């Protein structure tokens, strides 16, 4: 028992099983009602694609924030002394320009279970996010195309149809994202031999201190094609041990045929419109009487039109106080984060507000999905659907708030018909 | 971790199965940590029970900022510390918990709790001052960084590192053959 390693091992071996009595107490407590004030989540959870999208979206955003905000501390690019390699991020960015499609296969790794997925994606015209994608994972198939998302659940023999892009890959794993990454610190890379195949590869590692704790990344590039071939991500400062996300193969495609995103399901499968939903946990924020605007005396359509107009007005004017009032979900976000999100698309002009496209109901009252169309600073036009929540009081007054944009904005091409 | 992220996502939406899964995944680690800190399995299970009830009430508001295991271990350490302080107040001992007397390691259930082969480890841990024991267990068993432990103990990182080092030295000495205070042979009455 001389070394710390021995002691560590011994202490790790300590194991005290929970008694049946504790199991019973916890089980009883849970069945008595804890957790309170919440409803059961949908059985399918967020869907792996959404999760993947969340992972792929938020982490690079942090990278950007880390690069831009001096307050965020870039801990280190934990690269060993680099050798001279025939690779640079600029070369990768240049090589990626001609690719609009991607295929990925990988695993999300947990302590007790893995989630294997395959994903095909096609970038939107500006290369900021996917405009179409297909994910096969966890006994379900999800595909998004033409601003409509389908969730196929073979066990239920049904496809839920959502008329918005609610499954996506954002930001796109392309030139813009790697351009952002290259601005973090002073990236260097190491060329080495793959221990399995013996082929040469370039490993890019970085470690960041983020608001949510340390994270680290390892991206492997093919030195010949300069393209990324593999990606791992850890929820800790050093890229060691089991990663949280392991994309084992990244294959870039010049384009992906639209046929890929047209999934044929057995004839007995039903297509059902997906209900509008607001997570129960968000309702208390939306119920705040100090937020929102009055809808008394207005038709639903008129109230939605005024609300969406006010929302975009506040967003374009960067009036964060007003934005928080109209959209209480952002009330807990700091100014830098809100501005960062608004700057991603930088809407400068509201072009159109459509009539209510879909209605639903939450515990607070009725909900309405309202399409709007904006022009961005770079000239792009986006269709953004806004989910408006009405609050009806016992006193007979009505008001409304914005829950959030629904799905991701859909880029409207020159020939894309707008949906009303 | 993707699975953990998904689990927390489901938990935040009120899914009780997710909460049960979190409990099943972490209960052994947490009960072990609490037992090693408090040297009393009944108290330890009370702490774990309280932690899970409080955790359950955070549904919809919980934000995972590191590992779930680390978060729950920190909650258990805080709960164990409170229980330890409350016990000391009841017993009339006030002041620094680090000078708390070691728990009664003659208790017959001590070997039953950890098993015969690890009994001496349990005894050695119990012989450490509480703060040292906490630093050693949180770092070695729960994987918390010294910085995180410093926040739990509200002291500097240097102090935590010192406690960890002294704790390890003492553990090593105890496990390398020194007799435990509670194992010293009693002299027969003349």
Coordinates of C-alpha atoms in Angstrom, one line a residue:
Chain A
X1 CA 0.0 0.0 0.0
X2 CA 2.8 2.4 -0.8
X3 CA 1.6 4.4 -3.7
X4 CA -1.2 6.8 -4.3
X5 CA -2.3 4.7 -7.2
X6 CA -2.7 1.7 -4.8
X7 CA -4.8 3.8 -2.5
X8 CA -6.9 5.1 -5.3
X9 CA -7.6 1.6 -6.4
X10 CA -8.5 0.5 -2.9
X11 CA -10.8 3.5 -2.3
X12 CA -12.5 2.8 -5.7
X13 CA -13.2 -0.7 -4.6
X14 CA -15.2 0.5 -1.7
X15 CA -18.8 -0.4 -2.5
X16 CA -21.8 -0.1 -0.3
X17 CA -25.0 -1.2 -1.9
X18 CA -28.1 0.7 -1.3
X19 CA -30.5 -1.2 1.0
X20 CA -33.9 -2.4 -0.2
X21 CA -35.3 0.0 2.4
X22 CA -33.7 3.0 0.7
X23 CA -34.9 1.8 -2.7
X24 CA -38.4 1.5 -1.3
X25 CA -38.3 4.9 0.3
X26 CA -37.2 6.5 -3.0
X27 CA -39.7 4.6 -5.0
X28 CA -42.5 5.6 -2.7
X29 CA -41.4 9.2 -2.7
X30 CA -41.4 9.3 -6.5
X31 CA -44.7 7.6 -6.8
X32 CA -46.2 10.0 -4.2
X33 CA -45.7 12.8 -6.6
X34 CA -42.2 14.0 -6.8
X35 CA -41.3 15.6 -9.1
X36 CA -44.2 18.0 -8.8
X37 CA -45.8 20.3 -11.3
X38 CA -44.5 18.4 -14.3
X39 CA -45.9 16.1 -16.8
X40 CA -44.4 13.0 -18.2
X41 CA -42.1 13.6 -21.2
X42 CA -43.0 12.2 -24.5
X43 CA -41.9 8.6 -24.6
X44 CA -39.4 9.4 -27.4
X45 CA -37.7 12.2 -25.5
X46 CA -36.0 14.8 -27.7
X47 CA -34.9 12.4 -30.4
X48 CA -31.3 11.7 -31.0
X49 CA -31.2 14.1 -33.9
X50 CA -32.4 17.0 -31.8
X51 CA -29.8 16.0 -29.2
X52 CA -27.1 15.8 -31.8
X53 CA -28.3 19.1 -33.2
X54 CA -28.1 20.6 -29.7
X55 CA -24.6 19.2 -29.3
X56 CA -23.4 20.3 -32.7
X57 CA -25.1 23.6 -32.4
X58 CA -24.2 24.8 -28.9
X59 CA -20.6 23.7 -28.5
X60 CA -19.2 25.4 -31.6
X61 CA -21.2 28.5 -30.6
X62 CA -19.3 28.4 -27.4
X63 CA -16.1 28.1 -29.4
X64 CA -17.1 31.3 -31.2
X65 CA -18.1 33.0 -28.0
X66 CA -14.8 31.8 -26.4
X67 CA -12.9 33.3 -29.4
X68 CA -14.8 36.6 -29.3
X69 CA -15.3 37.3 -25.7
X70 CA -12.2 38.1 -23.8
X71 CA -14.0 37.1 -20.6
X72 CA -14.2 33.6 -21.8
X73 CA -10.8 32.0 -21.1
X74 CA -9.3 29.7 -23.6
X75 CA -7.4 27.4 -21.3
X76 CA -5.1 25.9 -23.8
X77 CA -4.7 24.2 -27.1
X78 CA -3.4 21.1 -25.6
X79 CA -1.3 20.1 -28.4
X80 CA 2.0 18.6 -28.0
X81 CA 4.9 20.2 -29.7
X82 CA 3.8 20.2 -33.2
X83 CA 5.7 18.9 -36.1
X84 CA 5.5 20.6 -39.4
X85 CA 2.5 19.3 -41.2
X86 CA 1.2 19.6 -44.7
X87 CA -2.1 20.9 -43.3
X88 CA -3.7 24.1 -42.2
X89 CA -7.3 25.0 -41.3
X90 CA -7.4 27.3 -44.2
X91 CA -6.7 24.3 -46.5
X92 CA -9.6 22.5 -44.9
X93 CA -11.9 25.5 -45.3
X94 CA -10.9 25.7 -48.9
X95 CA -11.4 22.0 -49.4
X96 CA -14.9 22.1 -47.8
X97 CA -16.2 24.7 -50.2
X98 CA -17.4 22.3 -52.8
X99 CA -19.2 20.0 -50.4
X100 CA -22.8 20.5 -49.5
X101 CA -23.6 17.1 -48.1
X102 CA -22.3 15.1 -45.2
X103 CA -22.7 11.6 -43.8
X104 CA -21.8 10.7 -40.3
X105 CA -21.9 7.6 -38.3
X106 CA -21.1 7.6 -34.6
X107 CA -22.1 7.0 -31.1
X108 CA -23.2 9.1 -28.2
X109 CA -21.6 7.4 -25.1
X110 CA -23.1 7.2 -21.7
X111 CA -22.0 5.2 -18.6
X112 CA -24.5 2.4 -19.2
X113 CA -25.6 2.6 -22.8
X114 CA -24.5 3.8 -26.2
X115 CA -26.7 5.4 -28.8
X116 CA -25.6 4.6 -32.4
X117 CA -26.7 6.9 -35.1
X118 CA -26.3 7.5 -38.9
X119 CA -26.9 10.9 -40.3
X120 CA -27.1 12.4 -43.7
X121 CA -27.3 16.2 -44.1
X122 CA -27.5 18.8 -46.8
X123 CA -26.4 22.4 -46.1
X124 CA -28.7 25.4 -46.6
X125 CA -27.5 27.8 -49.4
X126 CA -25.6 30.0 -47.0
X127 CA -23.9 27.0 -45.2
X128 CA -25.1 27.9 -41.8
X129 CA -27.2 24.9 -41.0
X130 CA -28.8 21.9 -42.6
X131 CA -31.7 22.4 -44.8
X132 CA -32.4 18.7 -45.0
X133 CA -31.3 15.8 -42.9
X134 CA -32.1 12.2 -42.2
X135 CA -31.2 10.4 -39.0
X136 CA -31.5 6.7 -38.2
X137 CA -31.1 5.9 -34.6
X138 CA -32.8 4.3 -31.6
X139 CA -35.4 2.4 -33.6
X140 CA -36.7 5.6 -35.1
X141 CA -36.2 7.5 -38.3
X142 CA -36.3 11.3 -38.5
X143 CA -36.1 13.3 -41.7
X144 CA -36.5 17.0 -42.4
X145 CA -36.9 18.5 -45.8
X146 CA -38.6 21.5 -47.3
X147 CA -39.3 22.9 -43.9
X148 CA -41.3 19.8 -42.8
X149 CA -40.0 17.3 -40.3
X150 CA -41.2 13.7 -40.1
X151 CA -40.7 11.5 -37.0
X152 CA -41.3 7.9 -37.9
X153 CA -42.0 5.6 -35.0
X154 CA -42.1 2.0 -36.4
X155 CA -43.4 0.6 -33.1
X156 CA -46.3 2.9 -33.1
X157 CA -46.8 2.5 -36.9
X158 CA -47.1 6.3 -37.3
X159 CA -45.2 9.3 -38.6
X160 CA -45.6 12.6 -36.8
X161 CA -45.5 15.4 -39.2
X162 CA -44.2 18.8 -38.1
X163 CA -44.5 21.7 -40.6
X164 CA -41.2 23.3 -39.5
X165 CA -37.6 22.3 -39.4
X166 CA -37.4 20.9 -35.9
X167 CA -34.6 18.4 -36.5
X168 CA -31.4 19.8 -37.9
X169 CA -27.7 20.1 -37.8
X170 CA -26.7 23.6 -36.8
X171 CA -24.2 25.1 -37.3
X172 CA -23.3 23.2 -40.5
X173 CA -20.2 21.2 -40.1
X174 CA -18.5 23.2 -42.9
X175 CA -16.3 26.1 -43.8
X176 CA -18.0 28.6 -41.5
X177 CA -17.7 26.5 -38.4
X178 CA -14.1 25.6 -39.1
X179 CA -13.4 29.3 -39.8
X180 CA -14.7 30.0 -36.3
X181 CA -12.6 27.3 -34.8
X182 CA -9.5 28.4 -36.4
X183 CA -9.8 31.8 -34.7
X184 CA -9.7 30.2 -31.2
X185 CA -6.2 30.7 -29.8
X186 CA -3.3 29.7 -32.1
X187 CA -4.2 26.4 -33.5
X188 CA -1.5 24.0 -34.5
X189 CA -1.7 20.4 -35.3
X190 CA 0.2 17.2 -35.1
X191 CA 0.6 14.7 -37.9
X192 CA 0.8 11.1 -36.7
X193 CA 0.1 7.6 -37.8
X194 CA -3.2 6.0 -37.1
X195 CA -2.5 3.3 -34.6
X196 CA -5.0 1.0 -36.3
X197 CA -4.7 1.6 -40.0
X198 CA -1.2 3.1 -40.0
X199 CA -2.4 5.8 -42.3
X200 CA -1.2 9.4 -41.7
X201 CA -3.7 11.7 -40.1
X202 CA -3.7 15.2 -38.5
X203 CA -5.1 15.6 -35.0
X204 CA -6.5 18.9 -33.9
X205 CA -7.2 19.3 -30.2
X206 CA -8.5 22.1 -28.3
X207 CA -9.7 22.7 -24.8
X208 CA -12.0 25.5 -23.6
X209 CA -13.3 26.8 -20.4
X210 CA -16.9 27.5 -21.0
X211 CA -19.8 28.7 -18.8
X212 CA -20.9 25.1 -18.5
X213 CA -17.5 23.8 -17.5
X214 CA -14.5 22.6 -19.4
X215 CA -14.8 20.9 -22.7
X216 CA -12.3 19.4 -25.1
X217 CA -12.4 18.4 -28.7
X218 CA -10.3 16.2 -31.0
X219 CA -10.9 16.4 -34.7
X220 CA -8.9 14.3 -37.1
X221 CA -8.2 15.4 -40.6
X222 CA -7.0 13.5 -43.6
X223 CA -3.8 15.2 -44.6
X224 CA -4.4 14.3 -48.3
X225 CA -7.9 15.6 -48.7
X226 CA -7.7 18.0 -45.8
X227 CA -11.2 17.0 -44.8
X228 CA -12.3 16.2 -41.3
X229 CA -12.8 12.4 -40.9
X230 CA -13.5 11.9 -37.2
X231 CA -14.6 13.9 -34.2
X232 CA -14.6 13.3 -30.5
X233 CA -15.8 15.5 -27.7
X234 CA -15.3 15.3 -24.0
X235 CA -17.0 17.1 -21.1
X236 CA -13.7 17.9 -19.4
X237 CA -10.6 19.9 -20.0
X238 CA -8.3 17.1 -21.3
X239 CA -9.3 14.9 -24.2
X240 CA -8.8 11.7 -22.4
X241 CA -10.8 8.7 -21.5
X242 CA -14.2 7.9 -22.9
X243 CA -15.6 10.8 -25.0
X244 CA -19.2 11.9 -24.7
X245 CA -19.7 12.0 -28.4
X246 CA -17.7 9.9 -30.9
X247 CA -18.4 10.5 -34.6
X248 CA -16.4 7.6 -36.0
X249 CA -16.7 8.5 -39.6
X250 CA -17.4 11.8 -41.4
X251 CA -17.8 11.6 -45.1
X252 CA -18.3 14.7 -47.2
X253 CA -20.4 14.5 -50.3
X254 CA -20.5 17.1 -53.0
X255 CA -24.3 17.0 -52.7
X256 CA -27.0 14.7 -51.4
X257 CA -29.8 13.8 -53.7
X258 CA -33.2 14.9 -52.4
X259 CA -34.3 11.3 -52.8
X260 CA -32.2 10.5 -49.7
X261 CA -34.5 12.6 -47.6
X262 CA -37.7 11.0 -49.0
X263 CA -38.3 8.1 -46.7
X264 CA -40.8 5.5 -47.8
X265 CA -42.7 3.9 -45.0
X266 CA -45.0 0.8 -45.1
X267 CA -48.5 1.5 -46.3
X268 CA -50.2 0.8 -43.0
X269 CA -48.3 3.6 -41.3
X270 CA -50.4 6.6 -40.4
X271 CA -49.3 10.2 -40.9
X272 CA -50.4 12.3 -38.0
X273 CA -49.9 16.0 -37.5
X274 CA -47.6 16.7 -34.6
X275 CA -49.2 18.7 -31.9
X276 CA -47.8 22.0 -30.8
X277 CA -46.1 21.5 -27.5
X278 CA -44.5 23.8 -24.9
X279 CA -42.5 22.0 -22.3
X280 CA -44.3 22.2 -19.0
X281 CA -41.2 23.5 -17.3
X282 CA -41.4 26.7 -19.4
X283 CA -45.0 27.5 -18.5
X284 CA -44.2 29.3 -15.2
X285 CA -42.0 31.8 -17.1
X286 CA -44.7 32.3 -19.7
X287 CA -47.3 32.8 -17.0
X288 CA -45.6 35.9 -15.6
X289 CA -48.2 38.6 -15.7
X290 CA -45.5 41.3 -16.1
X291 CA -44.5 39.8 -19.4
X292 CA -46.3 39.9 -22.8
X293 CA -48.8 42.2 -24.2
X294 CA -52.6 42.6 -23.9
X295 CA -54.8 40.9 -26.5
X296 CA -58.0 42.2 -25.2
X297 CA -60.5 43.1 -27.9
X298 CA -58.3 41.7 -30.6
X299 CA -58.9 38.7 -32.8
X300 CA -56.4 35.9 -32.5
X301 CA -54.9 36.8 -35.8
X302 CA -54.6 40.5 -35.0
X303 CA -53.1 39.8 -31.6
X304 CA -50.5 37.4 -33.1
X305 CA -49.7 39.9 -35.9
X306 CA -49.1 42.7 -33.3
X307 CA -47.1 40.4 -31.1
X308 CA -44.8 39.1 -33.9
X309 CA -44.3 42.6 -35.1
X310 CA -43.3 43.8 -31.7
X311 CA -41.0 40.8 -31.2
X312 CA -39.1 41.5 -34.4
X313 CA -39.1 45.2 -33.7
X314 CA -37.3 44.5 -30.4
X315 CA -35.0 42.0 -31.9
X316 CA -33.9 44.3 -34.8
X317 CA -33.5 47.3 -32.5
X318 CA -31.5 45.1 -30.0
X319 CA -33.9 46.3 -27.3
X320 CA -33.2 43.4 -24.9
X321 CA -35.5 44.7 -22.2
X322 CA -38.4 44.7 -24.5
X323 CA -37.4 41.4 -25.9
X324 CA -37.3 39.8 -22.5
X325 CA -40.7 41.3 -21.8
X326 CA -42.2 39.8 -24.9
X327 CA -40.3 36.5 -24.8
X328 CA -39.8 35.6 -21.1
X329 CA -37.7 32.5 -21.9
X330 CA -34.7 34.7 -22.6
X331 CA -35.1 36.6 -19.3
X332 CA -32.5 34.5 -17.7
X333 CA -29.9 34.8 -20.4
X334 CA -27.2 37.4 -20.2
X335 CA -27.0 40.3 -22.7
X336 CA -23.9 38.8 -24.5
X337 CA -25.7 35.5 -25.1
X338 CA -28.9 37.2 -26.4
X339 CA -26.9 39.5 -28.7
X340 CA -24.8 36.6 -29.9
X341 CA -27.9 34.7 -30.9
X342 CA -29.5 37.7 -32.6
X343 CA -26.3 38.4 -34.5
X344 CA -26.2 34.9 -36.0
X345 CA -28.9 35.8 -38.6
X346 CA -29.0 39.6 -38.0
X347 CA -32.5 40.2 -39.3
X348 CA -32.9 43.8 -40.4
X349 CA -36.3 43.9 -42.0
X350 CA -39.6 42.3 -41.3
X351 CA -41.1 41.5 -44.7
X352 CA -44.3 39.6 -44.0
X353 CA -46.4 38.1 -41.2
X354 CA -48.7 35.3 -42.2
X355 CA -52.0 34.2 -40.7
X356 CA -52.0 31.6 -37.9
X357 CA -50.8 28.4 -39.4
X358 CA -51.6 26.0 -36.6
X359 CA -53.2 26.1 -33.2
X360 CA -52.9 24.1 -30.0
X361 CA -53.4 24.4 -26.3
X362 CA -51.3 24.4 -23.2
X363 CA -52.3 24.7 -19.5
X364 CA -52.1 28.5 -19.9
X365 CA -54.4 28.8 -22.8
X366 CA -54.4 28.5 -26.6
X367 CA -51.2 28.6 -28.7
X368 CA -50.7 29.8 -32.2
X369 CA -48.0 29.2 -34.7
X370 CA -47.4 32.3 -36.8
X371 CA -45.1 32.3 -39.9
X372 CA -43.0 35.4 -40.5
X373 CA -40.5 36.4 -43.1
X374 CA -37.5 38.5 -42.6
X375 CA -34.6 39.8 -44.5
X376 CA -31.1 39.5 -43.0
X377 CA -28.2 41.9 -43.2
X378 CA -26.5 39.7 -45.8
X379 CA -29.6 39.7 -48.0
X380 CA -30.9 36.3 -47.2
X381 CA -34.6 35.9 -46.6
X382 CA -35.7 33.6 -43.8
X383 CA -39.1 32.1 -42.9
X384 CA -39.3 32.0 -39.1
X385 CA -42.2 30.5 -37.3
X386 CA -43.1 32.1 -34.0
X387 CA -45.0 30.2 -31.3
X388 CA -47.3 32.6 -29.5
X389 CA -48.9 31.6 -26.1
X390 CA -52.2 33.2 -25.1
X391 CA -53.0 33.6 -21.4
X392 CA -56.6 33.8 -20.3
X393 CA -57.3 35.0 -16.8
X394 CA -60.4 34.3 -14.6
X395 CA -61.1 38.0 -14.8
X396 CA -61.7 37.6 -18.5
X397 CA -58.7 39.4 -19.8
X398 CA -56.4 38.0 -22.4
X399 CA -52.7 38.6 -23.1
X400 CA -50.0 36.8 -25.1
X401 CA -46.3 36.2 -25.0
X402 CA -43.8 34.7 -27.5
X403 CA -42.7 31.2 -26.4
X404 CA -39.8 31.1 -29.0
X405 CA -39.2 30.7 -32.7
X406 CA -40.3 27.2 -33.6
X407 CA -37.6 25.1 -35.1
X408 CA -34.8 26.8 -37.0
X409 CA -35.3 29.5 -39.6
X410 CA -35.8 28.2 -43.1
X411 CA -33.8 30.0 -45.9
X412 CA -36.1 31.0 -48.7
X413 CA -34.5 30.6 -52.1
X414 CA -35.5 32.5 -55.1
X415 CA -37.9 29.8 -56.2
X416 CA -39.1 28.7 -52.8
X417 CA -42.8 29.4 -52.4
X418 CA -43.7 30.9 -49.1
X419 CA -46.2 29.1 -47.0
X420 CA -49.0 31.0 -45.4
Chain B
X1 CA -22.3 12.7 -22.2
X2 CA -25.1 12.3 -24.7
X3 CA -27.0 9.8 -22.6
X4 CA -26.6 11.9 -19.5
X5 CA -27.7 14.9 -21.4
X6 CA -30.7 13.1 -22.7
X7 CA -31.5 11.8 -19.2
X8 CA -31.4 15.2 -17.7
X9 CA -33.5 16.5 -20.6
X10 CA -36.1 13.9 -19.9
X11 CA -35.8 14.6 -16.1
X12 CA -36.4 18.3 -16.7
X13 CA -39.6 17.5 -18.5
X14 CA -40.9 15.6 -15.5
X15 CA -40.2 12.1 -16.7
X16 CA -40.1 9.9 -13.6
X17 CA -38.4 7.1 -15.4
X18 CA -35.5 9.4 -16.0
X19 CA -35.3 10.2 -12.3
X20 CA -35.5 6.5 -11.4
X21 CA -32.7 5.8 -13.9
X22 CA -30.6 8.5 -12.4
X23 CA -31.1 7.0 -9.0
X24 CA -30.3 3.5 -10.2
X25 CA -27.1 4.7 -11.9
X26 CA -25.7 6.6 -9.0
X27 CA -27.1 5.1 -5.9
X28 CA -24.2 2.8 -5.1
X29 CA -21.6 5.6 -5.6
X30 CA -23.6 7.9 -3.4
X31 CA -24.4 5.5 -0.6
X32 CA -20.8 4.5 -0.6
X33 CA -19.6 8.1 -0.4
X34 CA -22.1 9.0 2.3
X35 CA -21.3 5.9 4.3
X36 CA -17.6 6.5 4.1
X37 CA -18.1 10.1 5.2
X38 CA -20.5 9.4 8.1
X39 CA -19.4 5.9 9.0
X40 CA -23.0 5.1 9.5
X41 CA -25.1 3.5 6.8
X42 CA -28.5 4.5 8.2
X43 CA -27.4 8.2 8.3
X44 CA -25.8 7.8 4.9
X45 CA -29.0 6.5 3.4
X46 CA -31.0 9.3 5.0
X47 CA -28.6 11.8 3.3
X48 CA -28.9 10.1 -0.1
X49 CA -32.7 10.0 0.3
X50 CA -32.8 13.7 1.1
X51 CA -30.5 14.5 -1.8
X52 CA -32.7 12.7 -4.3
X53 CA -35.9 14.2 -3.0
X54 CA -34.4 17.7 -3.3
X55 CA -33.0 16.8 -6.7
X56 CA -36.5 15.6 -7.8
X57 CA -38.0 18.9 -6.8
X58 CA -35.5 20.7 -9.2
X59 CA -37.2 19.2 -12.2
X60 CA -37.7 21.8 -14.9
X61 CA -35.0 24.0 -13.4
X62 CA -32.0 21.8 -13.2
X63 CA -29.0 22.8 -15.3
X64 CA -26.2 20.3 -15.6
X65 CA -22.9 22.3 -15.5
X66 CA -20.5 19.4 -15.2
X67 CA -21.0 15.7 -14.6
X68 CA -24.1 14.5 -12.9
X69 CA -22.1 12.2 -10.7
X70 CA -20.0 15.1 -9.5
X71 CA -23.1 17.2 -8.9
X72 CA -24.8 14.5 -6.9
X73 CA -21.6 13.7 -5.0
X74 CA -21.3 17.4 -4.0
X75 CA -24.9 17.3 -2.8
X76 CA -24.2 14.2 -0.7
X77 CA -21.0 15.7 0.7
X78 CA -23.0 18.8 1.7
X79 CA -25.7 16.7 3.2
X80 CA -23.2 14.5 5.1
X81 CA -21.4 17.6 6.4
X82 CA -24.7 19.1 7.7
X83 CA -25.6 15.9 9.4
X84 CA -22.2 15.6 10.9
X85 CA -22.4 19.1 12.3
X86 CA -26.0 18.6 13.6
X87 CA -24.8 15.4 15.3
X88 CA -21.9 17.2 16.9
X89 CA -24.2 20.0 18.1
X90 CA -26.5 17.4 19.6
X91 CA -23.5 15.9 21.3
X92 CA -22.3 19.2 22.6
X93 CA -19.3 19.5 20.3
X94 CA -19.1 22.9 18.5
X95 CA -16.4 24.2 16.3
X96 CA -14.2 22.9 13.5
X97 CA -15.5 19.6 12.2
X98 CA -12.0 18.7 11.4
X99 CA -11.3 17.9 15.0
X100 CA -14.3 15.7 15.2
X101 CA -13.6 12.4 16.9
X102 CA -13.4 9.4 14.6
X103 CA -16.6 7.4 14.5
X104 CA -16.8 4.3 16.7
X105 CA -15.0 1.9 14.5
X106 CA -15.7 -1.0 16.9
X107 CA -19.2 -1.0 15.7
X108 CA -20.0 -4.5 14.6
X109 CA -21.6 -3.4 11.3
X110 CA -18.5 -1.7 10.0
X111 CA -17.1 -4.9 8.5
X112 CA -20.6 -5.9 7.3
X113 CA -20.9 -2.5 5.5
X114 CA -17.7 -2.7 3.6
X115 CA -17.0 -6.4 3.6
X116 CA -14.2 -8.0 5.4
X117 CA -11.5 -7.3 2.9
X118 CA -12.2 -3.6 2.8
X119 CA -12.9 -3.3 6.5
X120 CA -9.5 -1.9 7.2
X121 CA -9.9 0.7 4.5
X122 CA -13.2 1.8 6.1
X123 CA -11.5 1.9 9.5
X124 CA -8.6 3.9 8.2
X125 CA -10.9 6.4 6.5
X126 CA -12.9 6.7 9.7
X127 CA -9.8 7.5 11.6
X128 CA -9.1 10.5 9.4
X129 CA -10.2 14.0 10.4
X130 CA -13.5 14.7 8.6
X131 CA -12.2 17.4 6.2
X132 CA -9.3 15.2 5.2
X133 CA -11.7 12.2 4.7
X134 CA -14.0 14.4 2.6
X135 CA -11.1 15.7 0.4
X136 CA -9.7 12.2 -0.2
X137 CA -13.1 10.6 -1.0
X138 CA -14.4 13.4 -3.2
X139 CA -11.2 13.5 -5.2
X140 CA -10.3 9.8 -5.4
X141 CA -13.8 8.3 -5.4
X142 CA -16.1 10.9 -6.9
X143 CA -13.5 12.4 -9.2
X144 CA -14.1 16.0 -8.1
X145 CA -11.3 18.4 -8.9
X146 CA -9.5 20.2 -6.1
X147 CA -11.1 23.4 -7.2
X148 CA -14.6 21.9 -6.9
X149 CA -13.7 20.4 -3.5
X150 CA -12.4 23.9 -2.4
X151 CA -15.8 25.3 -3.2
X152 CA -17.6 22.5 -1.2
X153 CA -15.3 23.1 1.8
X154 CA -15.2 26.9 1.3
X155 CA -11.4 27.0 1.6
X156 CA -8.5 27.6 -0.8
X157 CA -7.3 25.0 -3.3
X158 CA -4.0 24.9 -1.4
X159 CA -5.8 24.0 1.8
X160 CA -7.7 21.2 0.0
X161 CA -4.5 19.9 -1.5
X162 CA -2.9 19.9 2.0
X163 CA -5.9 18.1 3.4
X164 CA -5.7 15.6 0.6
X165 CA -2.0 15.0 1.1
X166 CA -2.1 14.7 4.9
X167 CA -5.1 12.4 4.5
X168 CA -3.3 10.2 2.1
X169 CA -0.2 10.0 4.2
X170 CA -2.2 9.0 7.2
X171 CA -4.2 6.5 5.3
X172 CA -1.0 5.0 3.9
X173 CA 0.5 4.8 7.4
X174 CA -2.7 3.2 8.8
X175 CA -3.0 0.7 6.0
X176 CA 0.7 -0.1 6.0
X177 CA 0.4 -1.8 9.4
X178 CA 0.0 0.8 12.1
X179 CA -2.7 -0.1 14.5
X180 CA -5.9 1.8 14.6
X181 CA -6.7 3.7 17.7
X182 CA -9.8 1.6 18.2
X183 CA -7.9 -1.6 17.6
X184 CA -5.3 -1.2 20.2
X185 CA -5.3 -4.3 22.4
X186 CA -6.9 -3.7 25.7
X187 CA -4.8 -4.6 28.7
X188 CA -6.4 -7.2 30.9
X189 CA -7.5 -6.0 34.2
X190 CA -5.1 -7.0 36.9

